[in-house]
PDB file of C-alpha atoms in Angstrom:
ATOM      1  CA  MET A   6       4.992  42.887 134.432  1.00 84.00           C
ATOM      2  CA  LEU A   7       2.079  42.388 132.631  1.00 90.00           C
ATOM      3  CA  GLN A   8       2.644  39.878 129.701  1.00 94.00           C
ATOM      4  CA  LEU A   9      -0.210  40.423 126.779  1.00 97.00           C
ATOM      5  CA  LEU A  10       0.115  37.458 124.412  1.00 97.00           C
ATOM      6  CA  LEU A  11      -1.608  37.939 120.544  1.00 97.00           C
ATOM      7  CA  ASN A  12      -3.999  35.191 119.936  1.00 98.00           C
ATOM      8  CA  ASP A  13      -2.580  34.416 117.171  1.00 97.00           C
ATOM      9  CA  LEU A  14      -6.342  32.391 115.860  1.00 98.00           C
ATOM     10  CA  SER A  15      -7.347  36.505 115.871  1.00 98.00           C
ATOM     11  CA  ILE A  16      -5.430  36.786 112.801  1.00 97.00           C
ATOM     12  CA  PRO A  17      -7.414  37.132 109.237  1.00 96.00           C
ATOM     13  CA  ASN A  18      -6.605  34.721 106.761  1.00 94.00           C
ATOM     14  CA  ASP A  19      -8.853  36.719 104.591  1.00 95.00           C
ATOM     15  CA  ALA A  20      -9.140  39.796 102.694  1.00 97.00           C
ATOM     16  CA  CYS A  21     -11.177  42.903 103.294  1.00 96.00           C
ATOM     17  CA  SER A  22     -11.370  46.303 102.587  1.00 95.00           C
ATOM     18  CA  ARG A  23      -8.802  49.069 104.075  1.00 93.00           C
ATOM     19  CA  GLU A  24     -11.664  50.137 105.709  1.00 94.00           C
ATOM     20  CA  VAL A  25     -11.596  47.022 107.716  1.00 96.00           C
ATOM     21  CA  ALA A  26      -8.159  47.275 108.267  1.00 95.00           C
ATOM     22  CA  ILE A  27      -7.869  50.599 109.732  1.00 94.00           C
ATOM     23  CA  ALA A  28     -11.315  49.779 111.849  1.00 95.00           C
ATOM     24  CA  ARG A  29      -9.244  46.923 113.127  1.00 96.00           C
ATOM     25  CA  LEU A  30      -5.733  48.594 113.639  1.00 96.00           C
ATOM     26  CA  LYS A  31      -7.460  51.301 115.864  1.00 95.00           C
ATOM     27  CA  GLN A  32      -9.182  49.126 117.567  1.00 97.00           C
ATOM     28  CA  PHE A  33      -6.163  47.047 118.694  1.00 97.00           C
ATOM     29  CA  VAL A  34      -3.911  50.098 119.616  1.00 96.00           C
ATOM     30  CA  ASP A  35      -6.762  51.800 121.240  1.00 96.00           C
ATOM     31  CA  ALA A  36      -6.664  48.423 122.951  1.00 97.00           C
ATOM     32  CA  VAL A  37      -3.139  48.297 123.709  1.00 96.00           C
ATOM     33  CA  ARG A  38      -3.563  52.488 125.234  1.00 95.00           C
ATOM     34  CA  THR A  39      -5.997  51.072 127.976  1.00 94.00           C
ATOM     35  CA  VAL A  40      -3.834  48.719 128.561  1.00 94.00           C
ATOM     36  CA  SER A  41      -1.053  51.041 129.376  1.00 92.00           C
ATOM     37  CA  SER A  42      -3.766  53.855 131.325  1.00 89.00           C
ATOM     38  CA  ILE A  43      -3.852  50.340 133.557  1.00 86.00           C
ATOM     39  CA  SER A  44      -0.527  49.145 134.023  1.00 85.00           C
ATOM     40  CA  PRO A  45       3.141  51.014 131.878  1.00 85.00           C
ATOM     41  CA  HIS A  46       4.729  48.623 131.986  1.00 87.00           C
ATOM     42  CA  PHE A  47       3.605  45.296 129.850  1.00 92.00           C
ATOM     43  CA  ILE A  48       5.145  43.742 127.182  1.00 94.00           C
ATOM     44  CA  LEU A  49       3.035  42.287 124.430  1.00 96.00           C
ATOM     45  CA  ASN A  50       4.557  38.509 122.692  1.00 96.00           C
ATOM     46  CA  GLY A  51       2.960  37.186 119.729  1.00 95.00           C
ATOM     47  CA  PRO A  52       4.238  34.752 117.194  1.00 95.00           C
ATOM     48  CA  HIS A  53       6.316  37.652 115.098  1.00 93.00           C
ATOM     49  CA  SER A  54       7.300  41.060 115.809  1.00 92.00           C
ATOM     50  CA  LEU A  55       4.754  43.198 115.488  1.00 91.00           C
ATOM     51  CA  ALA A  56       6.297  45.209 112.691  1.00 89.00           C
ATOM     52  CA  GLU A  57       4.853  42.029 110.650  1.00 93.00           C
ATOM     53  CA  LEU A  58       1.345  42.026 111.827  1.00 94.00           C
ATOM     54  CA  SER A  59      -1.836  41.723 109.175  1.00 95.00           C
ATOM     55  CA  PHE A  60      -5.241  43.361 109.708  1.00 96.00           C
ATOM     56  CA  ALA A  61      -6.228  41.121 106.868  1.00 96.00           C
ATOM     57  CA  THR A  62      -3.997  38.790 103.931  1.00 96.00           C
ATOM     58  CA  ASN A  63      -4.279  41.865 102.076  1.00 94.00           C
ATOM     59  CA  TRP A  64      -3.421  44.647 104.709  1.00 94.00           C
ATOM     60  CA  SER A  65      -0.210  43.982 106.529  1.00 92.00           C
ATOM     61  CA  LEU A  66       1.222  46.741 108.892  1.00 92.00           C
ATOM     62  CA  ALA A  67       3.436  47.900 106.611  1.00 87.00           C
ATOM     63  CA  ALA A  68       0.934  48.041 103.730  1.00 88.00           C
ATOM     64  CA  LEU A  69      -1.318  50.802 106.327  1.00 90.00           C
ATOM     65  CA  ARG A  70       1.605  52.407 108.381  1.00 79.00           C
ATOM     66  CA  ASN A  71       1.006  55.187 104.888  1.00 74.00           C
ATOM     67  CA  ASP A  72      -1.767  55.861 105.565  1.00 74.00           C
ATOM     68  CA  GLY A  73      -2.698  59.266 107.159  1.00 72.00           C
ATOM     69  CA  GLY A  74      -5.229  57.876 108.622  1.00 78.00           C
ATOM     70  CA  CYS A  75      -2.715  55.749 110.873  1.00 88.00           C
ATOM     71  CA  THR A  76      -0.180  58.415 111.808  1.00 86.00           C
ATOM     72  CA  ASP A  77      -0.509  57.615 115.421  1.00 89.00           C
ATOM     73  CA  GLU A  78      -1.598  54.521 115.534  1.00 91.00           C
ATOM     74  CA  ASN A  79       1.977  53.602 114.127  1.00 88.00           C
ATOM     75  CA  ILE A  80       4.040  56.025 115.815  1.00 89.00           C
ATOM     76  CA  TYR A  81       1.819  54.148 118.734  1.00 92.00           C
ATOM     77  CA  LEU A  82       3.219  51.054 117.839  1.00 92.00           C
ATOM     78  CA  LYS A  83       6.435  51.809 118.081  1.00 90.00           C
ATOM     79  CA  THR A  84       6.738  52.217 121.344  1.00 93.00           C
ATOM     80  CA  VAL A  85       5.186  48.952 122.644  1.00 94.00           C
ATOM     81  CA  GLN A  86       7.516  46.318 123.406  1.00 93.00           C
ATOM     82  CA  ASP A  87       7.259  42.868 122.104  1.00 94.00           C
ATOM     83  CA  ARG A  88       8.316  39.623 121.851  1.00 93.00           C
ATOM     84  CA  PHE A  89       9.141  37.484 119.520  1.00 92.00           C
ATOM     85  CA  PRO A  90       8.009  34.079 119.451  1.00 93.00           C
ATOM     86  CA  TYR A  91       6.069  32.462 121.419  1.00 90.00           C
ATOM     87  CA  GLY A  92       9.364  29.995 122.029  1.00 87.00           C
ATOM     88  CA  GLN A  93      11.135  33.110 123.273  1.00 91.00           C
ATOM     89  CA  THR A  94       9.006  34.102 126.020  1.00 90.00           C
ATOM     90  CA  ILE A  95       8.529  30.588 127.457  1.00 89.00           C
ATOM     91  CA  ALA A  96      12.636  30.645 127.270  1.00 89.00           C
ATOM     92  CA  GLU A  97      12.338  34.120 128.886  1.00 90.00           C
ATOM     93  CA  LEU A  98       9.134  33.510 131.498  1.00 88.00           C
ATOM     94  CA  ASP A  99      10.427  30.001 132.449  1.00 83.00           C
ATOM     95  CA  GLY A 100       7.600  28.138 131.175  1.00 79.00           C
ATOM     96  CA  PRO A 101       7.559  24.334 130.314  1.00 76.00           C
ATOM     97  CA  PRO A 102       8.643  23.062 127.350  1.00 74.00           C
ATOM     98  CA  LEU A 103       5.917  23.460 124.162  1.00 71.00           C
ATOM     99  CA  GLU A 104       6.787  20.139 123.346  1.00 75.00           C
ATOM    100  CA  GLY A 105       4.609  18.645 126.931  1.00 80.00           C
ATOM    101  CA  LEU A 106       2.223  21.426 126.286  1.00 86.00           C
ATOM    102  CA  GLU A 107      -0.587  21.965 124.518  1.00 93.00           C
ATOM    103  CA  TYR A 108      -3.653  23.990 124.264  1.00 96.00           C
ATOM    104  CA  ARG A 109      -6.541  23.721 121.968  1.00 97.00           C
ATOM    105  CA  MET A 110     -10.247  25.143 121.635  1.00 98.00           C
ATOM    106  CA  ALA A 111     -13.028  24.160 123.282  1.00 96.00           C
ATOM    107  CA  ASP A 112     -15.943  22.926 122.338  1.00 96.00           C
ATOM    108  CA  ASN A 113     -17.983  25.534 122.611  1.00 94.00           C
ATOM    109  CA  ALA A 114     -16.386  28.245 120.372  1.00 96.00           C
ATOM    110  CA  ALA A 115     -18.329  30.008 117.705  1.00 96.00           C
ATOM    111  CA  ILE A 116     -15.202  29.197 115.712  1.00 97.00           C
ATOM    112  CA  CYS A 117     -12.189  26.827 115.878  1.00 97.00           C
ATOM    113  CA  VAL A 118     -13.328  24.341 117.676  1.00 97.00           C
ATOM    114  CA  GLY A 119     -10.549  22.063 118.355  1.00 96.00           C
ATOM    115  CA  LYS A 120      -7.484  24.542 116.746  1.00 97.00           C
ATOM    116  CA  PRO A 121      -4.340  24.607 118.986  1.00 96.00           C
ATOM    117  CA  ALA A 122      -4.578  28.036 120.357  1.00 97.00           C
ATOM    118  CA  LEU A 123      -0.894  28.486 121.844  1.00 94.00           C
ATOM    119  CA  GLY A 124      -1.528  32.705 122.250  1.00 97.00           C
ATOM    120  CA  LEU A 125      -4.716  31.770 124.749  1.00 97.00           C
ATOM    121  CA  GLY A 126      -2.979  29.560 125.336  1.00 95.00           C
ATOM    122  CA  LEU A 127       0.087  30.980 126.678  1.00 95.00           C
ATOM    123  CA  ALA A 128      -2.221  34.316 128.313  1.00 95.00           C
ATOM    124  CA  HIS A 129      -3.228  31.416 130.815  1.00 93.00           C
ATOM    125  CA  GLN A 130      -0.463  29.582 131.655  1.00 91.00           C
ATOM    126  CA  PHE A 131       1.347  32.624 132.608  1.00 91.00           C
ATOM    127  CA  ASN A 132      -1.761  34.914 134.143  1.00 88.00           C
ATOM    128  CA  GLY A 133      -1.811  37.449 131.583  1.00 93.00           C
ATOM    129  CA  LEU A 134      -3.753  38.696 128.698  1.00 96.00           C
ATOM    130  CA  ALA A 135      -4.789  37.802 126.010  1.00 98.00           C
ATOM    131  CA  LEU A 136      -4.873  41.041 123.121  1.00 98.00           C
ATOM    132  CA  SER A 137      -6.987  39.854 120.345  1.00 98.00           C
ATOM    133  CA  LEU A 138      -7.851  41.622 116.662  1.00 98.00           C
ATOM    134  CA  SER A 139     -12.143  42.250 116.043  1.00 97.00           C
ATOM    135  CA  SER A 140     -11.319  39.517 112.814  1.00 97.00           C
ATOM    136  CA  HIS A 141     -14.214  37.822 114.437  1.00 97.00           C
ATOM    137  CA  ALA A 142     -17.007  38.845 116.902  1.00 97.00           C
ATOM    138  CA  PHE A 143     -16.128  35.202 118.666  1.00 97.00           C
ATOM    139  CA  TRP A 144     -13.405  37.212 119.977  1.00 98.00           C
ATOM    140  CA  SER A 145     -14.818  39.856 121.691  1.00 97.00           C
ATOM    141  CA  GLU A 146     -14.635  37.228 124.512  1.00 96.00           C
ATOM    142  CA  SER A 147     -13.463  38.063 127.700  1.00 94.00           C
ATOM    143  CA  GLY A 148     -12.391  34.056 128.384  1.00 94.00           C
ATOM    144  CA  ILE A 149     -12.150  31.806 125.769  1.00 96.00           C
ATOM    145  CA  ASP A 150     -12.175  27.749 127.227  1.00 95.00           C
ATOM    146  CA  LEU A 151      -9.407  25.660 125.761  1.00 96.00           C
ATOM    147  CA  TYR A 152      -8.503  22.582 126.844  1.00 95.00           C
ATOM    148  CA  ARG A 153      -4.812  22.423 128.019  1.00 93.00           C
ATOM    149  CA  LEU A 154      -3.022  18.669 127.620  1.00 92.00           C
ATOM    150  CA  SER A 155       0.198  18.024 129.698  1.00 87.00           C
ATOM    151  CA  LEU A 156       2.282  15.500 129.732  1.00 84.00           C
ATOM    152  CA  GLU A 157       2.564  13.684 133.202  1.00 81.00           C
ATOM    153  CA  GLU A 158       6.045  12.151 134.167  1.00 78.00           C
ATOM    154  CA  GLY A 159       3.886   8.478 133.993  1.00 79.00           C
ATOM    155  CA  GLY A 160       3.397   9.214 130.227  1.00 80.00           C
ATOM    156  CA  ASP A 161      -0.652  10.136 130.943  1.00 86.00           C
ATOM    157  CA  ILE A 162      -2.038  12.857 129.054  1.00 89.00           C
ATOM    158  CA  ARG A 163      -4.628  15.178 131.595  1.00 89.00           C
ATOM    159  CA  GLU A 164      -6.517  17.032 130.358  1.00 92.00           C
ATOM    160  CA  GLU A 165      -8.740  20.061 131.739  1.00 92.00           C
ATOM    161  CA  MET A 166     -10.990  22.912 130.848  1.00 92.00           C
ATOM    162  CA  VAL A 167      -9.367  26.454 131.113  1.00 92.00           C
ATOM    163  CA  THR A 168     -10.123  29.873 130.654  1.00 93.00           C
ATOM    164  CA  ALA A 169      -8.263  31.744 129.089  1.00 94.00           C
ATOM    165  CA  ARG A 170      -8.679  36.204 129.817  1.00 95.00           C
ATOM    166  CA  ASN A 171      -9.046  37.933 126.010  1.00 97.00           C
ATOM    167  CA  ALA A 172      -9.983  41.739 124.788  1.00 97.00           C
ATOM    168  CA  CYS A 173     -10.149  43.026 122.201  1.00 97.00           C
ATOM    169  CA  SER A 174     -11.302  46.067 122.425  1.00 97.00           C
ATOM    170  CA  ASN A 175     -10.999  49.637 125.445  1.00 94.00           C
ATOM    171  CA  GLU A 176     -14.835  47.880 126.976  1.00 94.00           C
ATOM    172  CA  GLY A 177     -12.607  44.231 126.635  1.00 95.00           C
ATOM    173  CA  ILE A 178     -10.070  45.677 128.306  1.00 95.00           C
ATOM    174  CA  ALA A 179     -11.806  47.671 131.523  1.00 90.00           C
ATOM    175  CA  HIS A 180     -13.398  43.861 131.781  1.00 89.00           C
ATOM    176  CA  HIS A 181     -10.471  43.014 133.211  1.00 91.00           C
ATOM    177  CA  ARG A 182      -9.273  46.196 135.283  1.00 87.00           C
ATOM    178  CA  ASP A 183      -9.306  45.184 138.216  1.00 80.00           C
ATOM    179  CA  ALA A 184      -7.913  41.793 137.071  1.00 85.00           C
ATOM    180  CA  LEU A 185      -4.599  43.600 135.822  1.00 88.00           C
ATOM    181  CA  MET A 186      -4.575  45.867 138.228  1.00 82.00           C
ATOM    182  CA  LEU A 187      -4.363  43.069 141.046  1.00 76.00           C
ATOM    183  CA  LEU A 188      -1.720  41.622 138.160  1.00 81.00           C
ATOM    184  CA  THR A 189       0.353  44.485 138.774  1.00 78.00           C
ATOM    185  CA  SER A 190       0.151  45.456 141.817  1.00 73.00           C
ATOM    186  CA  PRO A 191       2.762  45.071 144.634  1.00 70.00           C
ATOM    187  CA  LYS A 192       1.827  40.488 145.452  1.00 79.00           C
ATOM    188  CA  ILE A 193      -0.521  39.979 148.528  1.00 88.00           C
ATOM    189  CA  VAL A 194       1.347  36.526 149.425  1.00 92.00           C
ATOM    190  CA  ASP A 195      -1.756  36.063 151.864  1.00 95.00           C
ATOM    191  CA  GLY A 196      -4.016  36.701 154.587  1.00 96.00           C
ATOM    192  CA  ALA A 197      -2.711  38.053 157.332  1.00 96.00           C
ATOM    193  CA  GLN A 198      -0.496  40.624 154.824  1.00 96.00           C
ATOM    194  CA  LEU A 199      -3.817  40.973 153.336  1.00 96.00           C
ATOM    195  CA  TRP A 200      -5.289  42.326 157.060  1.00 97.00           C
ATOM    196  CA  ALA A 201      -2.544  44.601 157.849  1.00 95.00           C
ATOM    197  CA  GLU A 202      -1.704  46.621 154.448  1.00 91.00           C
ATOM    198  CA  ARG A 203      -6.029  47.065 154.173  1.00 93.00           C
ATOM    199  CA  GLU A 204      -6.284  50.426 154.665  1.00 92.00           C
ATOM    200  CA  LEU A 205      -3.518  51.233 152.238  1.00 85.00           C
ATOM    201  CA  LEU A 206      -4.918  49.053 149.867  1.00 87.00           C
ATOM    202  CA  PHE A 207      -9.173  50.302 149.910  1.00 91.00           C
ATOM    203  CA  PRO A 208      -8.836  53.486 151.275  1.00 92.00           C
ATOM    204  CA  ASN A 209     -13.064  53.412 150.749  1.00 94.00           C
ATOM    205  CA  LEU A 210     -13.426  50.166 152.850  1.00 97.00           C
ATOM    206  CA  ARG A 211     -13.654  49.146 156.643  1.00 97.00           C
ATOM    207  CA  PHE A 212     -13.649  45.905 158.081  1.00 98.00           C
ATOM    208  CA  ILE A 213     -16.052  44.128 160.906  1.00 98.00           C
ATOM    209  CA  PRO A 214     -13.751  41.945 163.862  1.00 97.00           C
ATOM    210  CA  ARG A 215     -15.161  39.818 162.236  1.00 97.00           C
ATOM    211  CA  THR A 216     -13.863  39.514 159.137  1.00 98.00           C
ATOM    212  CA  ARG A 217     -10.604  39.661 160.734  1.00 98.00           C
ATOM    213  CA  GLN A 218      -9.805  35.765 161.340  1.00 97.00           C
ATOM    214  CA  GLN A 219     -11.951  34.640 158.197  1.00 97.00           C
ATOM    215  CA  ILE A 220      -8.642  36.992 156.272  1.00 98.00           C
ATOM    216  CA  GLU A 221      -6.079  35.633 157.892  1.00 97.00           C
ATOM    217  CA  GLU A 222      -6.948  32.772 157.802  1.00 96.00           C
ATOM    218  CA  LEU A 223      -5.962  32.746 153.947  1.00 96.00           C
ATOM    219  CA  ASN A 224      -2.344  30.970 153.529  1.00 95.00           C
ATOM    220  CA  HIS A 225       0.729  31.556 151.032  1.00 93.00           C
ATOM    221  CA  GLY A 226      -1.366  29.594 147.744  1.00 89.00           C
ATOM    222  CA  ASP A 227      -4.876  29.499 148.927  1.00 93.00           C
ATOM    223  CA  PRO A 228      -6.838  29.744 145.651  1.00 91.00           C
ATOM    224  CA  ILE A 229      -9.089  32.247 146.601  1.00 93.00           C
ATOM    225  CA  LEU A 230      -6.854  35.049 147.515  1.00 94.00           C
ATOM    226  CA  ASP A 231      -6.167  36.559 144.335  1.00 90.00           C
ATOM    227  CA  PRO A 232     -10.154  36.381 143.551  1.00 91.00           C
ATOM    228  CA  ILE A 233     -11.099  37.760 147.011  1.00 94.00           C
ATOM    229  CA  VAL A 234      -8.409  40.286 146.186  1.00 92.00           C
ATOM    230  CA  GLU A 235     -10.032  41.092 143.222  1.00 89.00           C
ATOM    231  CA  ARG A 236     -13.277  42.536 143.853  1.00 93.00           C
ATOM    232  CA  LEU A 237     -12.125  44.501 147.406  1.00 94.00           C
ATOM    233  CA  LEU A 238     -10.064  46.485 144.833  1.00 89.00           C
ATOM    234  CA  GLY A 239     -13.225  46.517 142.418  1.00 89.00           C
ATOM    235  CA  LEU A 240     -15.575  47.233 145.473  1.00 94.00           C
ATOM    236  CA  ASP A 241     -13.013  50.271 146.363  1.00 92.00           C
ATOM    237  CA  ARG A 242     -12.675  51.588 143.161  1.00 87.00           C
ATOM    238  CA  ALA A 243     -16.389  51.845 143.239  1.00 91.00           C
ATOM    239  CA  ILE A 244     -16.802  53.755 146.294  1.00 94.00           C
ATOM    240  CA  GLY A 245     -14.368  55.832 145.412  1.00 90.00           C
ATOM    241  CA  ALA A 246     -16.266  57.202 142.323  1.00 89.00           C
ATOM    242  CA  TRP A 247     -19.391  56.791 144.038  1.00 94.00           C
ATOM    243  CA  ARG A 248     -17.634  59.849 147.012  1.00 91.00           C
ATOM    244  CA  ARG A 249     -16.112  61.439 144.091  1.00 88.00           C
ATOM    245  CA  ASN A 250     -19.494  61.832 141.301  1.00 88.00           C
ATOM    246  CA  GLN A 251     -21.773  62.311 144.668  1.00 89.00           C
ATOM    247  CA  SER A 252     -23.850  60.043 142.442  1.00 91.00           C
ATOM    248  CA  ALA A 253     -26.860  58.144 143.729  1.00 92.00           C
ATOM    249  CA  HIS A 254     -25.959  54.661 143.876  1.00 93.00           C
ATOM    250  CA  PRO A 255     -22.328  52.843 143.311  1.00 94.00           C
ATOM    251  CA  ALA A 256     -20.950  52.046 139.406  1.00 91.00           C
ATOM    252  CA  PHE A 257     -20.358  48.153 140.845  1.00 92.00           C
ATOM    253  CA  PRO A 258     -17.760  46.393 138.523  1.00 86.00           C
ATOM    254  CA  PHE A 259     -19.700  43.171 138.667  1.00 89.00           C
ATOM    255  CA  SER A 260     -22.908  41.886 139.611  1.00 91.00           C
ATOM    256  CA  VAL A 261     -24.805  42.509 143.209  1.00 95.00           C
ATOM    257  CA  ASN A 262     -27.545  40.537 144.835  1.00 94.00           C
ATOM    258  CA  GLY A 263     -29.658  41.137 147.382  1.00 94.00           C
ATOM    259  CA  GLU A 264     -30.124  38.684 150.301  1.00 92.00           C
ATOM    260  CA  SER A 265     -33.983  36.249 149.956  1.00 89.00           C
ATOM    261  CA  ARG A 266     -36.213  36.670 152.430  1.00 89.00           C
ATOM    262  CA  ARG A 267     -35.486  33.660 154.377  1.00 90.00           C
ATOM    263  CA  ARG A 268     -31.071  34.174 154.574  1.00 92.00           C
ATOM    264  CA  ARG A 269     -31.630  37.763 156.020  1.00 92.00           C
ATOM    265  CA  ALA A 270     -30.203  37.049 159.597  1.00 94.00           C
ATOM    266  CA  LEU A 271     -27.863  35.540 158.368  1.00 95.00           C
ATOM    267  CA  ALA A 272     -26.136  38.010 157.085  1.00 95.00           C
ATOM    268  CA  ALA A 273     -26.311  40.149 160.525  1.00 96.00           C
ATOM    269  CA  PHE A 274     -23.399  40.736 161.680  1.00 97.00           C
ATOM    270  CA  ALA A 275     -21.945  43.182 165.315  1.00 96.00           C
ATOM    271  CA  ASP A 276     -20.043  46.243 164.089  1.00 96.00           C
ATOM    272  CA  GLU A 277     -16.993  47.040 166.045  1.00 94.00           C
ATOM    273  CA  ASP A 278     -19.601  48.851 168.145  1.00 94.00           C
ATOM    274  CA  GLY A 279     -21.230  45.430 169.569  1.00 96.00           C
ATOM    275  CA  THR A 280     -24.908  46.566 166.760  1.00 96.00           C
ATOM    276  CA  ILE A 281     -26.284  43.976 164.822  1.00 97.00           C
ATOM    277  CA  LEU A 282     -25.861  45.668 161.143  1.00 97.00           C
ATOM    278  CA  SER A 283     -27.331  44.017 157.493  1.00 96.00           C
ATOM    279  CA  PHE A 284     -24.951  42.437 154.916  1.00 97.00           C
ATOM    280  CA  GLU A 285     -27.746  41.871 152.815  1.00 96.00           C
ATOM    281  CA  ASP A 286     -26.254  42.893 149.970  1.00 96.00           C
ATOM    282  CA  HIS A 287     -22.747  40.351 148.193  1.00 97.00           C
ATOM    283  CA  ALA A 288     -20.781  39.798 145.430  1.00 95.00           C
ATOM    284  CA  LYS A 289     -19.413  36.394 143.877  1.00 93.00           C
ATOM    285  CA  PHE A 290     -16.289  35.031 143.486  1.00 91.00           C
ATOM    286  CA  THR A 291     -14.116  31.496 142.227  1.00 87.00           C
ATOM    287  CA  PRO A 292     -13.250  29.253 143.456  1.00 86.00           C
ATOM    288  CA  GLY A 293     -16.262  27.695 145.201  1.00 86.00           C
ATOM    289  CA  GLU A 294     -18.862  29.408 146.648  1.00 89.00           C
ATOM    290  CA  GLY A 295     -17.337  32.245 147.533  1.00 94.00           C
ATOM    291  CA  ARG A 296     -18.869  35.767 149.122  1.00 96.00           C
ATOM    292  CA  LEU A 297     -17.279  38.974 149.306  1.00 97.00           C
ATOM    293  CA  HIS A 298     -20.785  41.213 151.718  1.00 98.00           C
ATOM    294  CA  PHE A 299     -21.350  44.560 152.680  1.00 98.00           C
ATOM    295  CA  LEU A 300     -23.018  47.324 153.568  1.00 97.00           C
ATOM    296  CA  LEU A 301     -22.864  51.038 151.800  1.00 97.00           C
ATOM    297  CA  GLN A 302     -22.694  53.621 154.241  1.00 96.00           C
ATOM    298  CA  THR A 303     -23.029  57.478 154.118  1.00 94.00           C
ATOM    299  CA  GLU A 304     -22.257  58.540 157.537  1.00 91.00           C
ATOM    300  CA  PRO A 305     -19.478  59.601 158.602  1.00 89.00           C
ATOM    301  CA  GLU A 306     -18.391  59.216 154.883  1.00 92.00           C
ATOM    302  CA  ARG A 307     -19.342  57.589 152.056  1.00 95.00           C
ATOM    303  CA  ARG A 308     -17.479  53.986 152.800  1.00 96.00           C
ATOM    304  CA  ALA A 309     -18.928  50.780 152.250  1.00 97.00           C
ATOM    305  CA  LEU A 310     -18.429  48.221 155.640  1.00 98.00           C
ATOM    306  CA  ILE A 311     -17.129  44.666 154.595  1.00 98.00           C
ATOM    307  CA  GLY A 312     -19.081  41.755 157.063  1.00 97.00           C
ATOM    308  CA  HIS A 313     -18.411  38.182 155.410  1.00 97.00           C
ATOM    309  CA  VAL A 314     -14.949  37.009 153.249  1.00 97.00           C
ATOM    310  CA  GLY A 315     -15.453  33.763 152.878  1.00 95.00           C
ATOM    311  CA  ARG A 316     -17.696  30.743 151.410  1.00 93.00           C
ATOM    312  CA  LYS A 317     -21.172  30.846 151.042  1.00 94.00           C
ATOM    313  CA  ILE A 318     -23.122  32.056 154.246  1.00 93.00           C
ATOM    314  CA  GLY A 319     -24.423  28.681 155.595  1.00 86.00           C
ATOM    315  CA  ILE A 320     -22.884  26.026 153.761  1.00 79.00           C
ATOM    316  CA  GLY A 321     -19.782  25.798 156.475  1.00 59.00           C
TER     317      GLY A 321
END
């Protein structure tokens, strides 16, 4: 089940006008509804019950509940499954005890630098999505950098920089659509399963023979497995829309680049008939210098032919 974590740092600690509070409520509910359209099965985790949520120090959800302009939003929120406090979330999801784990805002944050960030941290810990209120422009960022401090067995403190998925609007949720679909879809455990189920998972994609080994060699737990699936899902969805809408070009959910002239020959591969084709278009993925190379085709139907899945071509 998808885990939404309310970003407690985004809960306003100042007053605002009724109009601003209503706008924050509506944006919040619209974002939750968008999540529901992607994955109907989710839990909204927070520091307190959803009924106690405030959109300003002078405007709680309860205060807005009887406002004629918020009737639909209030009715909808009553249907949302929530879980609180954060300690209950950690216990039920078998997470590490709070005593040995801490998340803090990174130095590059526009606000709250160095402050404990439990909601955002748990979104990272449980591979979920932090949901923020639109109390500051910074909370519209799609990824929030955090310092993760954990207590190791020897008593040392380990510090690392991590990034939590975050959204506060429909647009923010749409940015994470592929990741959320991956999180809620049947789990791909390794490359062998991915190759075996490719036609079911990606009906608008085809794969040339050389990609079989690249995909099947992905082992369980390989850090690039999920990013590859995410890129393939996004590409498949874009090609499906391109086919249905008969638009001039696909609308990719990620940046797509071509190869430089001196590197074009590196992206030439044989298809299943032995014909050499150029797969210049590519999308990046991390960790590492991951690349997904593909070729758009219009015959016999609109589709994308996958030519390379793995590290940047030419660097091993």
